[in-house]
Coordinates of N, CA, C and O in Angstrom, one line a residue:
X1 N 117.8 157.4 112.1 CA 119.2 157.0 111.9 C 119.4 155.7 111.2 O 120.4 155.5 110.6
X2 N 118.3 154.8 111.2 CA 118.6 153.2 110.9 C 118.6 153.5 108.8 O 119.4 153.0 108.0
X3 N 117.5 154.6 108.4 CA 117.6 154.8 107.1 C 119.1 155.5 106.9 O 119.7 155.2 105.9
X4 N 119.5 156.6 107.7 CA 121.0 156.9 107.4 C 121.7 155.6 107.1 O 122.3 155.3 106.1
X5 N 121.7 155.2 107.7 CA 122.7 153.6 108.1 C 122.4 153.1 107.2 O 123.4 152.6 106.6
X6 N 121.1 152.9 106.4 CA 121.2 151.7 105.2 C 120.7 152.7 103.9 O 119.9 152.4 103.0
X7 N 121.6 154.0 104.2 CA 122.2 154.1 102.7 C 121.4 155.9 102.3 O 121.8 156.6 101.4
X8 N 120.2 156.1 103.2 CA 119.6 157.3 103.1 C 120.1 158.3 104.3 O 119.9 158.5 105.5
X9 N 121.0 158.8 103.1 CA 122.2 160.3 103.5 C 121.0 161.5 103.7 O 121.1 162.2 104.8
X10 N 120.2 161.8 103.0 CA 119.2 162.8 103.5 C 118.9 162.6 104.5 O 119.0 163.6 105.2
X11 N 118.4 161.5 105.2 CA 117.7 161.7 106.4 C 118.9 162.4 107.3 O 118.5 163.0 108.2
X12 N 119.4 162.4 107.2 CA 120.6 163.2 108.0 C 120.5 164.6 108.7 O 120.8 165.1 109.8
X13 N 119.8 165.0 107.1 CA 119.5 166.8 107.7 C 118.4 166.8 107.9 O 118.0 167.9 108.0
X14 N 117.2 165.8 108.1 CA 116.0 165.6 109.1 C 116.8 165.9 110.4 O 116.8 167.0 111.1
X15 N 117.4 164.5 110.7 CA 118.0 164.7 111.8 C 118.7 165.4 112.8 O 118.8 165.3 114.0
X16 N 119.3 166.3 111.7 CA 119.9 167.6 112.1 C 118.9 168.9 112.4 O 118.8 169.7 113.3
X17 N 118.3 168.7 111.5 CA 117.2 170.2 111.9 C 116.2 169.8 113.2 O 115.6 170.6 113.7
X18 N 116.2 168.6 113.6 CA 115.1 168.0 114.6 C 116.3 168.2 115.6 O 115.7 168.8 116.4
X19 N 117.5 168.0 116.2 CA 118.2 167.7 117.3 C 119.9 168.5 117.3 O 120.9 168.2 117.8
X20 N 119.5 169.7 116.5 CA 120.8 170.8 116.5 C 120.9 171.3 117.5 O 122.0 171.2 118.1
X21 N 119.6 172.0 118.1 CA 119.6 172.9 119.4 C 119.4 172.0 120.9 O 119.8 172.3 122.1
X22 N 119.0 171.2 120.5 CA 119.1 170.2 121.9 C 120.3 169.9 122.0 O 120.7 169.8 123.1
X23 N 121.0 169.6 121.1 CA 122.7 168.9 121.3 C 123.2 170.6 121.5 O 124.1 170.5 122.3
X24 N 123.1 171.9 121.1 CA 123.7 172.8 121.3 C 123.5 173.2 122.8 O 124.3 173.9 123.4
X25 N 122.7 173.0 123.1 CA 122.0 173.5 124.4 C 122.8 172.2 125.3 O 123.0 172.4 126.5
X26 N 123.1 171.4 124.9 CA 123.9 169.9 125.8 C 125.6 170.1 125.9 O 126.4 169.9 126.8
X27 N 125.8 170.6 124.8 CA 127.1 170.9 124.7 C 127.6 172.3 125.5 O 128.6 172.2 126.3
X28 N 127.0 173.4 125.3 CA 126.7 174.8 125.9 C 126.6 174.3 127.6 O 127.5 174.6 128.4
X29 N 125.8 173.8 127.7 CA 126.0 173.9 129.4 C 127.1 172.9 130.1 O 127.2 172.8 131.3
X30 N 128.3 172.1 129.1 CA 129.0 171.2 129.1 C 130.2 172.1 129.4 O 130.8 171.9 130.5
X31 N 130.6 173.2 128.3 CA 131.6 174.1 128.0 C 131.2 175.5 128.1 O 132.0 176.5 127.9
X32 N 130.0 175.5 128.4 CA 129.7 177.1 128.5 C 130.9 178.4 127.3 O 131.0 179.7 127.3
X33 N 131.4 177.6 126.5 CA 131.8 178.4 125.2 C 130.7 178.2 123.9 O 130.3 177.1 123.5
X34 N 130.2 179.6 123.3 CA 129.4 179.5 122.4 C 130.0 178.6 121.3 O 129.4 177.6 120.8
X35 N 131.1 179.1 120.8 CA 131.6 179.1 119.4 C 132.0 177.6 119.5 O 131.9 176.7 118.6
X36 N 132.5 177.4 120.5 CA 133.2 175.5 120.8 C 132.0 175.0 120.5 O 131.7 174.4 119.5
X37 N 131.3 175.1 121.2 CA 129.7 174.2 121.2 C 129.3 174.6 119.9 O 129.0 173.5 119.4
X38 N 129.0 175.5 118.9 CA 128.7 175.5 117.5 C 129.3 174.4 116.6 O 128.7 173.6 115.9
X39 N 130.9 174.7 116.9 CA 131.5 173.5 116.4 C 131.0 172.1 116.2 O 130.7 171.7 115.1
X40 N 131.1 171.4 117.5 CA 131.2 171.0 118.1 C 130.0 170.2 117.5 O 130.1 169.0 117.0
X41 N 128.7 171.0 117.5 CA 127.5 170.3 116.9 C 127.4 169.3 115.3 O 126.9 168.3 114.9
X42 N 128.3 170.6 114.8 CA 128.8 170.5 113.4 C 129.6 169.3 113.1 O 129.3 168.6 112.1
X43 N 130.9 169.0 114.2 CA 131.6 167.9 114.4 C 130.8 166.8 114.9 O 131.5 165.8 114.5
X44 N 129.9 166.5 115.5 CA 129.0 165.4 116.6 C 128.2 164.8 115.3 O 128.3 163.6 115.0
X45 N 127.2 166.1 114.3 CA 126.8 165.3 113.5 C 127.6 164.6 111.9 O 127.2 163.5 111.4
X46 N 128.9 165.5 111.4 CA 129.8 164.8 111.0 C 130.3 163.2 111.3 O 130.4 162.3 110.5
X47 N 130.5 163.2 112.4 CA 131.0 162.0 113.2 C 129.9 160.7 112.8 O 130.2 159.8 112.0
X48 N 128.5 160.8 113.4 CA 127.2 160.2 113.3 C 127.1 159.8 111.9 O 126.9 158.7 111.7
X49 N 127.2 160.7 110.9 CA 127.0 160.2 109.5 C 128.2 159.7 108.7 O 128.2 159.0 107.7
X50 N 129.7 160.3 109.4 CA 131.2 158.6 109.2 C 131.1 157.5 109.8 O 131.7 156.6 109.5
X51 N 130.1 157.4 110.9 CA 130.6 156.2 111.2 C 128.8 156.1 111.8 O 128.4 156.6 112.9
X52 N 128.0 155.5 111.1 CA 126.5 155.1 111.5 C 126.2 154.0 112.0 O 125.2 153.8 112.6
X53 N 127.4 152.7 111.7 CA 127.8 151.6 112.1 C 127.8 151.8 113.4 O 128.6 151.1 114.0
X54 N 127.1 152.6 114.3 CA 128.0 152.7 115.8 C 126.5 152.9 116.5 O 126.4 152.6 117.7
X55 N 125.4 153.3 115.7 CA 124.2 153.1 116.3 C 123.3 151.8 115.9 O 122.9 151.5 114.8
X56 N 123.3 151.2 116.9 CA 122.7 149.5 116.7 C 121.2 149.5 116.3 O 120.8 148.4 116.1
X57 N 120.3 150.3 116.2 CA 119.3 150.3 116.8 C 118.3 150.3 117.3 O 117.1 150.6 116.9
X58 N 118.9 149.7 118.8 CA 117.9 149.7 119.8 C 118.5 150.3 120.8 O 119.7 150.4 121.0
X59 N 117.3 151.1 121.7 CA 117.6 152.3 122.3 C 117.5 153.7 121.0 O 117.8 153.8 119.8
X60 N 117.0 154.7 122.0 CA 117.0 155.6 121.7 C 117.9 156.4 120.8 O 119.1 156.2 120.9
X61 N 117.5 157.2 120.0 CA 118.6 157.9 119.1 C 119.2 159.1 119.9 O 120.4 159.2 120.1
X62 N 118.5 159.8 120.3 CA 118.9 161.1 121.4 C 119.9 160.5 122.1 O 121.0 161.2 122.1
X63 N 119.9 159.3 122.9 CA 120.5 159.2 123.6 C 122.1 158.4 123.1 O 123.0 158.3 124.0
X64 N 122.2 158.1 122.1 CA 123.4 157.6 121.5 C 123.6 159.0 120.7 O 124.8 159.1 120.5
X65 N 123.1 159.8 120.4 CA 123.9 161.4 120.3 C 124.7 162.5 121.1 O 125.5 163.4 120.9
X66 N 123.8 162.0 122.2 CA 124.5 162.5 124.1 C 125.3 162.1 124.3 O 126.2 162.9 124.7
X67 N 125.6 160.6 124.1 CA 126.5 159.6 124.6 C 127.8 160.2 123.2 O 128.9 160.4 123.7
X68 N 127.7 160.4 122.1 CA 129.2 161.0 121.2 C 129.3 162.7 121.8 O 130.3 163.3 122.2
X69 N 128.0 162.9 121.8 CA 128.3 164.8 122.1 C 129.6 164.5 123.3 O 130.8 164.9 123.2
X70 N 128.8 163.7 124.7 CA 129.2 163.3 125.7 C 131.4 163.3 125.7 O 132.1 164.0 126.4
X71 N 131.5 162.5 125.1 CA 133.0 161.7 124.4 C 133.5 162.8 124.0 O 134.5 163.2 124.4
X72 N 132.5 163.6 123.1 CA 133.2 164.8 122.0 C 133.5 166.1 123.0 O 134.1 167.1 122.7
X73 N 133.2 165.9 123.9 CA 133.4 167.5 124.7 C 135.0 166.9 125.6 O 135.9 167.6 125.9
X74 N 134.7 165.0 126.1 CA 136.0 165.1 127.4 C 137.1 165.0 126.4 O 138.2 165.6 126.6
X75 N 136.9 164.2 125.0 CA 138.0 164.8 124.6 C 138.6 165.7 123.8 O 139.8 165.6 123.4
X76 N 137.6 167.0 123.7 CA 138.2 167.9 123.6 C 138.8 168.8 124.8 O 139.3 169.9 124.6
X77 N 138.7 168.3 126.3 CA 139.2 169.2 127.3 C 140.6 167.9 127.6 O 141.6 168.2 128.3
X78 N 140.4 166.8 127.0 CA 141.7 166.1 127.2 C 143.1 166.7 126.5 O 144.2 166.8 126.8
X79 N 142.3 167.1 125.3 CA 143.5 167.8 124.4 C 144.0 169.3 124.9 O 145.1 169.7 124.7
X80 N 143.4 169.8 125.2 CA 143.8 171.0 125.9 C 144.3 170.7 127.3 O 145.2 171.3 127.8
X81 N 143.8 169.8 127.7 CA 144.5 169.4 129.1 C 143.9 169.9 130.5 O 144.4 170.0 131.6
X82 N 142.6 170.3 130.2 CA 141.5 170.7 131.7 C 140.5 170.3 131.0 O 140.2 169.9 129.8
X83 N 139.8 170.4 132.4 CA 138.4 170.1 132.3 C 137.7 171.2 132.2 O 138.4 172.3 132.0
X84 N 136.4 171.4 132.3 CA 135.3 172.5 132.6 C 135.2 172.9 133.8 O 135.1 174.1 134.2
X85 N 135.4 171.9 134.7 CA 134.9 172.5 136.1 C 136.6 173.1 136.4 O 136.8 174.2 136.8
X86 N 137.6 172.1 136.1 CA 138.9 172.6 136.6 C 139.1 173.8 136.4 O 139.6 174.5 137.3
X87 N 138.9 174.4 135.3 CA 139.1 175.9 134.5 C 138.5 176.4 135.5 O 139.3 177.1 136.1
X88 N 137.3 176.6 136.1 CA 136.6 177.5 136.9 C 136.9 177.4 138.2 O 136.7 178.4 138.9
X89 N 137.6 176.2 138.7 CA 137.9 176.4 139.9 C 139.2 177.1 140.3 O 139.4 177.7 141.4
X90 N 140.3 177.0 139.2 CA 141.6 177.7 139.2 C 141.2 179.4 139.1 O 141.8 180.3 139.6
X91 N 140.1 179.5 138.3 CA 139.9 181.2 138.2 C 139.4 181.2 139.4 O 140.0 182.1 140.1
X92 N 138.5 180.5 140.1 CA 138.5 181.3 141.4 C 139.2 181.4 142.4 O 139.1 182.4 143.1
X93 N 140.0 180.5 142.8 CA 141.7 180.3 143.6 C 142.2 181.7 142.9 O 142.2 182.6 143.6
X94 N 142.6 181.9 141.8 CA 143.3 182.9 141.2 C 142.5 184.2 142.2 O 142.8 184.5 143.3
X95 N 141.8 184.5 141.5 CA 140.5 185.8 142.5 C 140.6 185.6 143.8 O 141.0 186.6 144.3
X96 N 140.3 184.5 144.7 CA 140.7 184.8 145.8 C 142.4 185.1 146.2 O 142.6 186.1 146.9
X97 N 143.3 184.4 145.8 CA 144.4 184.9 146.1 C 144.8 186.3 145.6 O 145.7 186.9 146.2
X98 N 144.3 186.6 144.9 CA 144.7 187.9 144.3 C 144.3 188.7 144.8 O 143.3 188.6 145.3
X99 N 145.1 190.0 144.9 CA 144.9 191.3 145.3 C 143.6 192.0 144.8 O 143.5 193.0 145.6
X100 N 142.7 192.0 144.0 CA 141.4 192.3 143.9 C 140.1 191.6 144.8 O 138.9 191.9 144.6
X101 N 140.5 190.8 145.5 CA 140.0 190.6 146.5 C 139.2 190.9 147.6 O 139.7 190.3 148.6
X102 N 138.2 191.4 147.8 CA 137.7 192.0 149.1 C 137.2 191.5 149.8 O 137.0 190.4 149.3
X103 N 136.7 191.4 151.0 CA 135.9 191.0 152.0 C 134.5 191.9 152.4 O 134.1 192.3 153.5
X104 N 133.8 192.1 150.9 CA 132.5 192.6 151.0 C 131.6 191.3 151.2 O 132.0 190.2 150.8
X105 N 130.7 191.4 151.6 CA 129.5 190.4 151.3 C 129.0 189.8 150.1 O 128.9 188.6 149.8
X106 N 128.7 191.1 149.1 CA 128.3 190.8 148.2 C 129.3 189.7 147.4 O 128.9 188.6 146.8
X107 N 130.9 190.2 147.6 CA 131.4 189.7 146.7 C 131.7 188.2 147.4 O 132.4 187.6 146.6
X108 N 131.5 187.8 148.0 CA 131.3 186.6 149.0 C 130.4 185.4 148.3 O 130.5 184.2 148.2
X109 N 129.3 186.4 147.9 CA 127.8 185.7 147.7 C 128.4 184.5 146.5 O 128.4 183.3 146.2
X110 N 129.2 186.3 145.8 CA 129.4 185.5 143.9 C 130.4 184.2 144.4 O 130.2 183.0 144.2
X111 N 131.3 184.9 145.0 CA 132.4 183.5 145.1 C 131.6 182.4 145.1 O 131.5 181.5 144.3
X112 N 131.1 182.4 146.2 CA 129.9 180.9 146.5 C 129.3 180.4 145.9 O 128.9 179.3 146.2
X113 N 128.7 181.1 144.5 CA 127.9 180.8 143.6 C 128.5 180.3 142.9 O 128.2 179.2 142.6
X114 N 130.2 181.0 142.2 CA 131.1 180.5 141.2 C 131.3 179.0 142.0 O 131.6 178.3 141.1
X115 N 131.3 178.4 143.0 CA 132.5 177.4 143.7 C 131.2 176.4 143.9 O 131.6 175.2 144.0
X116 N 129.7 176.5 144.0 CA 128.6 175.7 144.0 C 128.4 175.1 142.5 O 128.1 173.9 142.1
X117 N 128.9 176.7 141.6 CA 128.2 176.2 140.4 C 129.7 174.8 139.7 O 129.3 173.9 138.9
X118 N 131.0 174.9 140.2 CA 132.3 174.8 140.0 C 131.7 173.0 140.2 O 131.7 172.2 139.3
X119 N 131.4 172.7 141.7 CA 131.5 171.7 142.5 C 130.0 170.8 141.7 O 130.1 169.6 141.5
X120 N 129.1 171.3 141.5 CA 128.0 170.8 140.4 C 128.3 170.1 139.4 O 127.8 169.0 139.2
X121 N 129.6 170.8 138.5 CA 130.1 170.3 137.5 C 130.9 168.9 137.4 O 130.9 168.2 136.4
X122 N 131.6 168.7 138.8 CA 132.1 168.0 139.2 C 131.4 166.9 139.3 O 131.7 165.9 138.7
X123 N 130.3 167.1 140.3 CA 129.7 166.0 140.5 C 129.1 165.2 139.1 O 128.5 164.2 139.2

């Protein structure tokens, strides 16, 4: 990133072909939307090569890509106005109050998994 910064634009798509799928795989489990997270990558390394002034560095480069991916996902759920975990906890409130509802076991199991995996997010 330090040769992006002082003026070598190629190294860019080093950088990109080395840390696409790690940042897609960071974003994906952020938003669990494929197509947003495609974006998303597309926008993160746009961002990195407008403004290169933003990596000093020292410290890691991965980790100042986490740190925008990071920014780039809360505010894109600021703009829509939920979060990730919020969205999943409202569908499941929705499901349990709802008339498709049962009191099978099985479907017990899922609820608990949807409301562990929900409260994970949170934390």
């Amino acid at each position: 990133m330090l040769k992006v910064k002082n003026g070598d634009i190629a190294k860019m798509g080093l950088l990109y072909e080395r840390y696409h799928r790690q940042l897609f795989r960071f974003l994906f489990n952020m938003t669990r939307q494929k197509e947003l997270s495609e974006d998303m990558v597309q926008n993160i390394f746009l961002r990195m090569l407008k403004y290169p002034d933003g990596f000093m560095g020292f410290g890691e480069f991965r980790m100042w890509m986490y740190h925008i991916a990071r920014n780039a996902v809360y505010d894109h759920f600021r703009k829509v106005k939920r979060t990730p975990a919020h969205s999943d906890l409202t569908n499941l409130e929705e499901r349990l109050v709802g008339e498709q509802y049962t009191d099978t076991k099985l479907e017990k199991e899922q609820e608990l998994k949807i409301l562990e995996s929900a409260m994970e997010k949170i934390e």
